[in-house]
Every structure is written in structure tokens, then in C-alpha cells.
mmCIF file with all atom_site columns, C-alpha atoms and ligand atoms in Angstrom:
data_model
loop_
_atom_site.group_PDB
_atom_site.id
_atom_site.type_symbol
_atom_site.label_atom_id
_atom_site.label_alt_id
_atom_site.label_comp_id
_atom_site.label_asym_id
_atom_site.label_entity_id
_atom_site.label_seq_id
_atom_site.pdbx_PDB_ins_code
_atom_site.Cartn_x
_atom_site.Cartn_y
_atom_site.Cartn_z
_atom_site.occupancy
_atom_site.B_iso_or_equiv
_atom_site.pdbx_formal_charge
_atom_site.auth_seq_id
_atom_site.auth_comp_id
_atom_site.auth_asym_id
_atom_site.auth_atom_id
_atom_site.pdbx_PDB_model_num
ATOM   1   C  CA  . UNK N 1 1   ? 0.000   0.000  0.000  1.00 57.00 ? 22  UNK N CA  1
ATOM   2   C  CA  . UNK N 1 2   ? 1.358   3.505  -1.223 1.00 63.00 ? 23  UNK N CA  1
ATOM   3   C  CA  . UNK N 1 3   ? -0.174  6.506  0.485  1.00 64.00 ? 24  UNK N CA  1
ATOM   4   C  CA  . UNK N 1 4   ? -1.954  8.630  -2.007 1.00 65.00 ? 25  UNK N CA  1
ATOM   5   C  CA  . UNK N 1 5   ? 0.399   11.434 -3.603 1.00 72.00 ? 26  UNK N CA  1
ATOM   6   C  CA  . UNK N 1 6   ? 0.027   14.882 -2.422 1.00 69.00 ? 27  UNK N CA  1
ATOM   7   C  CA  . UNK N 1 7   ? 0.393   17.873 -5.391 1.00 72.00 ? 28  UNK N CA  1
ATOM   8   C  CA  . UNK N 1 8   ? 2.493   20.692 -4.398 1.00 67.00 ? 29  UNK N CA  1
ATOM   9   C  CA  . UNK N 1 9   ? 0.001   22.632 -6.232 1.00 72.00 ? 30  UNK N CA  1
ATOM   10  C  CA  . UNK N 1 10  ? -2.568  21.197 -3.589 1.00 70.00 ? 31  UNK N CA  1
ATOM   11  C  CA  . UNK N 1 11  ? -0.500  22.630 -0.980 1.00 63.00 ? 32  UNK N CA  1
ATOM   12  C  CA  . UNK N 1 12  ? 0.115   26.078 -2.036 1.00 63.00 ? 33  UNK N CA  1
ATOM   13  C  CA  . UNK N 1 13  ? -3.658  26.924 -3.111 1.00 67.00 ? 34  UNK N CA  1
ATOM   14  C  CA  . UNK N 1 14  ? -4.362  26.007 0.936  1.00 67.00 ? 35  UNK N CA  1
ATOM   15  C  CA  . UNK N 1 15  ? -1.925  28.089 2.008  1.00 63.00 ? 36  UNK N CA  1
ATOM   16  C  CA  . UNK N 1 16  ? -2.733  32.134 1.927  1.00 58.00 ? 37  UNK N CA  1
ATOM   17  C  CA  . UNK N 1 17  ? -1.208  34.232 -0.669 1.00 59.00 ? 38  UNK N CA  1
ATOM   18  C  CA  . UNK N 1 18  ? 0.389   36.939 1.718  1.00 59.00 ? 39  UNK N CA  1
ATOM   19  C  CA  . UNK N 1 19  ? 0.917   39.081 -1.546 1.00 64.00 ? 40  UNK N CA  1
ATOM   20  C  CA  . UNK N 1 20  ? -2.896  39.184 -2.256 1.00 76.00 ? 41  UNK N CA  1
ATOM   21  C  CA  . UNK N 1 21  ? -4.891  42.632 -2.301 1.00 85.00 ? 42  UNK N CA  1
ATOM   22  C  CA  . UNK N 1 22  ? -7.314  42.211 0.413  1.00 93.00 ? 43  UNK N CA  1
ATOM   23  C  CA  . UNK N 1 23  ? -10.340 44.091 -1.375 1.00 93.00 ? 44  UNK N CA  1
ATOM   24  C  CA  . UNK N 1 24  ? -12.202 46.472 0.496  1.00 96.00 ? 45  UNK N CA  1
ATOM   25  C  CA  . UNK N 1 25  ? -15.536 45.267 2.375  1.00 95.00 ? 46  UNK N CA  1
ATOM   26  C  CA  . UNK N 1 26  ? -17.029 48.641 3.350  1.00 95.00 ? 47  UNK N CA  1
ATOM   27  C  CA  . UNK N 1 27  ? -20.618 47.316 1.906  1.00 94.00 ? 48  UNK N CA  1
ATOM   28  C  CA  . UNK N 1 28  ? -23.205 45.748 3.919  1.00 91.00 ? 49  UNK N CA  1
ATOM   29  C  CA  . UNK N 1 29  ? -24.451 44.377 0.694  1.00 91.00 ? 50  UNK N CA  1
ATOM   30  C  CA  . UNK N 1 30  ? -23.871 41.805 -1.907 1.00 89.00 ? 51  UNK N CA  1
ATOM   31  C  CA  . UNK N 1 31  ? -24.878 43.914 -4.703 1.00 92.00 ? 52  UNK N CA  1
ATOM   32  C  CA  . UNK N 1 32  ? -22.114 43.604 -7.155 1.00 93.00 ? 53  UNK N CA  1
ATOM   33  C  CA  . UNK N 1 33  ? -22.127 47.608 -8.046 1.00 95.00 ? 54  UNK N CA  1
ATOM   34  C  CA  . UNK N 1 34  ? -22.062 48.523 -4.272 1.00 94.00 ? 55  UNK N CA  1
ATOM   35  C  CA  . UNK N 1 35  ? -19.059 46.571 -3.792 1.00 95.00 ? 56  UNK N CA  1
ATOM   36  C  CA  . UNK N 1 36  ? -16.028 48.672 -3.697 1.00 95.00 ? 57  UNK N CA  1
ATOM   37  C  CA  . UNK N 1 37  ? -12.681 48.339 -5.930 1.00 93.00 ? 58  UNK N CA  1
ATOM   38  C  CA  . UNK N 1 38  ? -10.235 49.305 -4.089 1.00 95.00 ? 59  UNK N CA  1
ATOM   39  C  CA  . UNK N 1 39  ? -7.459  47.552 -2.083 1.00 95.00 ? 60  UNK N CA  1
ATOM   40  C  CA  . UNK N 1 40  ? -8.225  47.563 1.567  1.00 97.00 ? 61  UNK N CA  1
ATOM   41  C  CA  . UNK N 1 41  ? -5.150  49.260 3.926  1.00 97.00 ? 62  UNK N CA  1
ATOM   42  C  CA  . UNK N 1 42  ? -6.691  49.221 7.129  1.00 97.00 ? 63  UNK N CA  1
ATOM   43  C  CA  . UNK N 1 43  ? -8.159  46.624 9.569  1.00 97.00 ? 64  UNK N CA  1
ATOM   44  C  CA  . UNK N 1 44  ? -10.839 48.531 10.699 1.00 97.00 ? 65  UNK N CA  1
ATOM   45  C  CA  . UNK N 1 45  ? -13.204 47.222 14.109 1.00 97.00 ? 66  UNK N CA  1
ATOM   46  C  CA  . UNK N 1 46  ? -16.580 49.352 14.115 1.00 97.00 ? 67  UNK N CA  1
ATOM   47  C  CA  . UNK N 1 47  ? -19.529 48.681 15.800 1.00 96.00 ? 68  UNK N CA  1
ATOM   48  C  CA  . UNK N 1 48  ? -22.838 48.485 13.703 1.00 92.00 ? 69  UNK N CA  1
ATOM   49  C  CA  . UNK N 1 49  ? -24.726 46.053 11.382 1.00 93.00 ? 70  UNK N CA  1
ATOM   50  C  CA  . UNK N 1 50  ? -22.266 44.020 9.892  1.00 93.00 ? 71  UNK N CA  1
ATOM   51  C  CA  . UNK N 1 51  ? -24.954 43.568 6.905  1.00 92.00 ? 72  UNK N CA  1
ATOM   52  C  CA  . UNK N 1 52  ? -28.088 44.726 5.374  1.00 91.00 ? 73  UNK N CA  1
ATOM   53  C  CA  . UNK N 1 53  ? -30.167 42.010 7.291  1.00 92.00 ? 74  UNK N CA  1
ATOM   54  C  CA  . UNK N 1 54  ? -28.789 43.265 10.611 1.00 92.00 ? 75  UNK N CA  1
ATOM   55  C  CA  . UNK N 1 55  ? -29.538 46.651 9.409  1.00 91.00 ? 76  UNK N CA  1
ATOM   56  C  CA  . UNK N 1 56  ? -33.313 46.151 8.785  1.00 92.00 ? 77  UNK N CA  1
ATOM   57  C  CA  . UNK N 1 57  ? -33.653 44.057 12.099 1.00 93.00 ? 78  UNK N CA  1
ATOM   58  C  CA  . UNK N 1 58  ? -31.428 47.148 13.838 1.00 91.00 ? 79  UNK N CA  1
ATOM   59  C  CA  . UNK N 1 59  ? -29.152 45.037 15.357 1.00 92.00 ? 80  UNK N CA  1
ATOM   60  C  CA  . UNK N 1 60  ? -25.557 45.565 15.491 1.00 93.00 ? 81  UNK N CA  1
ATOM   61  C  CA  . UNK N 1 61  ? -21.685 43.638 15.914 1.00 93.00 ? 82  UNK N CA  1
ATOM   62  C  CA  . UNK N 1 62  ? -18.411 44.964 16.761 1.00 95.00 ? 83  UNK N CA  1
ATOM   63  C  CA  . UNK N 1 63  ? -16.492 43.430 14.064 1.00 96.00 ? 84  UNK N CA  1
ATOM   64  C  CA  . UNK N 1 64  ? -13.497 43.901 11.762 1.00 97.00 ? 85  UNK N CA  1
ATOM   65  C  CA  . UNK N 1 65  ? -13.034 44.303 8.375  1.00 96.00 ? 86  UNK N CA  1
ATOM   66  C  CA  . UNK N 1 66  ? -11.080 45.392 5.905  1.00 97.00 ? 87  UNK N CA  1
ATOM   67  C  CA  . UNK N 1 67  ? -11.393 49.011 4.463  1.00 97.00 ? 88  UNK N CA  1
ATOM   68  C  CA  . UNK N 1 68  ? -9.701  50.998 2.114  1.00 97.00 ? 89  UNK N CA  1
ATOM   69  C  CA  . UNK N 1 69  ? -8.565  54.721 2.494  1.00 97.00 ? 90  UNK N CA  1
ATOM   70  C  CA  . UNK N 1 70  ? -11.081 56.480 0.779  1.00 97.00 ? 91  UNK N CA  1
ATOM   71  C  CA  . UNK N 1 71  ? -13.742 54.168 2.517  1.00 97.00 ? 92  UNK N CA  1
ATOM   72  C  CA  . UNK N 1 72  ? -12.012 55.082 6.136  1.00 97.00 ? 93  UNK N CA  1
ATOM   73  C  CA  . UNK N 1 73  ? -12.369 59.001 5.614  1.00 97.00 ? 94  UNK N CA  1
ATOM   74  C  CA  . UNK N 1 74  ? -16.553 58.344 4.932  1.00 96.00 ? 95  UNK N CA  1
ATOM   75  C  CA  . UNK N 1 75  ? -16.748 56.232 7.588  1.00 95.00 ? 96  UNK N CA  1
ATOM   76  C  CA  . UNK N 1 76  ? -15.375 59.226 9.880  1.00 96.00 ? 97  UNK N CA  1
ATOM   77  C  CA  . UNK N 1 77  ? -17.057 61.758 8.039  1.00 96.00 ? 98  UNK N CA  1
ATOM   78  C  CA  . UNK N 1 78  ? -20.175 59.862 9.047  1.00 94.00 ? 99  UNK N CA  1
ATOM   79  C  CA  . UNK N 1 79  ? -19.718 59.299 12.733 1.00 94.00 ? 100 UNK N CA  1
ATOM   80  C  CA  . UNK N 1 80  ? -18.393 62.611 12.739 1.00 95.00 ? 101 UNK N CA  1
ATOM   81  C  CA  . UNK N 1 81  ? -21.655 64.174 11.367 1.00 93.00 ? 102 UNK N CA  1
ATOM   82  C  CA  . UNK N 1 82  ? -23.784 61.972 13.663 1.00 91.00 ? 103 UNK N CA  1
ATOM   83  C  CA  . UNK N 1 83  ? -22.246 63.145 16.636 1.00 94.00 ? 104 UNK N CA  1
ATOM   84  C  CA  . UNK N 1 84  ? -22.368 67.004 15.619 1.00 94.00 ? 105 UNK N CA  1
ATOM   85  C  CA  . UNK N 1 85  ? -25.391 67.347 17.666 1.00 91.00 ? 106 UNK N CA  1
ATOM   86  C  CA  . UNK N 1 86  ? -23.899 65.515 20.310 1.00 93.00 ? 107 UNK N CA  1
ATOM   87  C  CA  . UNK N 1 87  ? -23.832 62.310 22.001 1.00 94.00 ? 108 UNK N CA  1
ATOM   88  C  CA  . UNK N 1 88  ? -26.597 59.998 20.223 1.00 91.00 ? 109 UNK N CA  1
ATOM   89  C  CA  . UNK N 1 89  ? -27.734 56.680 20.564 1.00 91.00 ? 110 UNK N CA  1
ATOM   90  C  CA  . UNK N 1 90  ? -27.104 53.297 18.373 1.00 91.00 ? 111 UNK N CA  1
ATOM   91  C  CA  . UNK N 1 91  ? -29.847 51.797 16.882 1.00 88.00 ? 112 UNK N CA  1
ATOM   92  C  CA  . UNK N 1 92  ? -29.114 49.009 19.332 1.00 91.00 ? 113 UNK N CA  1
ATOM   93  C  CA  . UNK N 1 93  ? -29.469 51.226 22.472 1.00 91.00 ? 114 UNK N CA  1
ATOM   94  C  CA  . UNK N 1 94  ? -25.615 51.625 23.070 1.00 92.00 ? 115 UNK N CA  1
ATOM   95  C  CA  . UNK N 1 95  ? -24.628 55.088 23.968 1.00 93.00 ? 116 UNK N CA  1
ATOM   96  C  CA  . UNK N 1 96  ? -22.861 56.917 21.178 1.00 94.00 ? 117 UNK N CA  1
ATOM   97  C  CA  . UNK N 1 97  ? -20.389 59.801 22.632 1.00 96.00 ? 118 UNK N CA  1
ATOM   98  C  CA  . UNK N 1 98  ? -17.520 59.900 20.829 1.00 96.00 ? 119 UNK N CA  1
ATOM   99  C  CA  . UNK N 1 99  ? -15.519 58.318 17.656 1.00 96.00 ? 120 UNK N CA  1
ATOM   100 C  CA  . UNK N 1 100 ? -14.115 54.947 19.233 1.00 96.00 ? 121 UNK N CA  1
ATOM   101 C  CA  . UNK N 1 101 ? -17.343 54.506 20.529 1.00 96.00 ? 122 UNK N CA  1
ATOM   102 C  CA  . UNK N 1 102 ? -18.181 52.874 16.918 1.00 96.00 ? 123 UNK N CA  1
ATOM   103 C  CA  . UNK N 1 103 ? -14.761 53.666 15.412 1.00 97.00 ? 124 UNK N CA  1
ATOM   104 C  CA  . UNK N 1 104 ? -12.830 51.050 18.156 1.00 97.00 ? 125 UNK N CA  1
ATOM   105 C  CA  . UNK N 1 105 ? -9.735  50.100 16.470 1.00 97.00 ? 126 UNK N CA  1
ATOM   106 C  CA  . UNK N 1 106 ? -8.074  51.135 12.746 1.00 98.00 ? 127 UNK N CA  1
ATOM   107 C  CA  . UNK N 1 107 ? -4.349  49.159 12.202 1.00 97.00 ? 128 UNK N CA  1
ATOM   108 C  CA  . UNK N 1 108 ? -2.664  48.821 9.437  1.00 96.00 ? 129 UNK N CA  1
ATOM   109 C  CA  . UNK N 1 109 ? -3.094  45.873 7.034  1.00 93.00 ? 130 UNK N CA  1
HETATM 110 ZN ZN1 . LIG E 2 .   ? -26.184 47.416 -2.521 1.00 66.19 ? 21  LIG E ZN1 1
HETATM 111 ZN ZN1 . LIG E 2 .   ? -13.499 51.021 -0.157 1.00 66.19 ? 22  LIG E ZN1 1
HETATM 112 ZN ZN1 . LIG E 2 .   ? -25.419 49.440 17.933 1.00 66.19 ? 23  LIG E ZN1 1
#
């Protein structure tokens, strides 16, 4: 008995390909035109819906994802406009004050 031969190709297509582009997932939806081109250069950990069906039910996750520059700079722009008026609150019920209270953590990719 021989034990079956393993590929090398088989091998490298498991591993990940450290080089790859990590594409930006800014949109909570699967609609192929929302879905943005760009590379992703920040790991980005926000708290809201993570997608559109958490979004109708108003539920949120802190999570991480991937996000690209531009996408980064809306995503501050936004909090930043929500919390113009001052502190607000989440569509979950969790106390909005300040930035890293939805923006937690941005590191580099
Ligand atoms: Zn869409
Ligand atoms: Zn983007
Ligand atoms: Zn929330």
C-alpha cells in the first residue's frame, strides 16, 4: 500500500497568498455595483450592522473588516456628522459619545 500522492500545487492553493490585495468590504451588501474596488489598507473594528439584514432588524456587531482609504475618511465623516449634535444613541441602544465609541480600532493591514 502507497499513500496517495500529495500535489504541491494542492498545498500552495491552501496556504494564503500573503501578496494578495485584500479588497475592500465597506458594503453591507452583496450587490455587485455597491461593492467597492479598491485595495483595503486598514483593519478597521466598528460597531454596527455588519450587513443589510442586521440593518433592517437594527441590530448591530463589533467586528473587523477590511477598508480601504477612501472608505475610512466616509466612515469618519459619518460618525463625525452623527455626533455634531452631540452624544446619540445606536440603533441598538448603546450610547454613542464619541468616535471609538463605533470607530474602536483602525491598524494597518
Ligand atoms: Zn447594494
Ligand atoms: Zn473602499
Ligand atoms: Zn449598535
Amino acid at each position: 500500500m502507497t499513500s496517495p500522492a500529495i500535489h504541491p500545487d494542492a498545498i500552495t492553493d491552501a496556504l494564503p497568498d500573503l501578496d494578495a490585495e485584500v479588497a475592500c468590504e465597506y458594503a453591507l451588501c452583496d450587490h455587485p455595483q455597491c461593492q467597492c474596488e479598491a485595495p483595503a489598507v486598514w483593519r478597521v473594528t466598528t460597531h454596527c450592522a455588519r450587513n443589510i439584514d442586521e440593518l433592517r432588524a437594527g441590530r448591530c456587531s463589533t467586528f473587523s473588516r477590511p477598508i480601504c482609504e477612501s472608505h475610512l475618511e466616509d466612515l469618519r465623516d459619518i460618525i463625525a456628522d452623527g455626533l455634531r449634535c452631540g452624544p446619540g444613541t445606536c440603533m441598538c441602544g448603546r450610547r454613542i459619545a464619541q468616535m471609538s465609541d463605533v470607530l474602536l480600532e483602525v491598524s494597518a493591514l
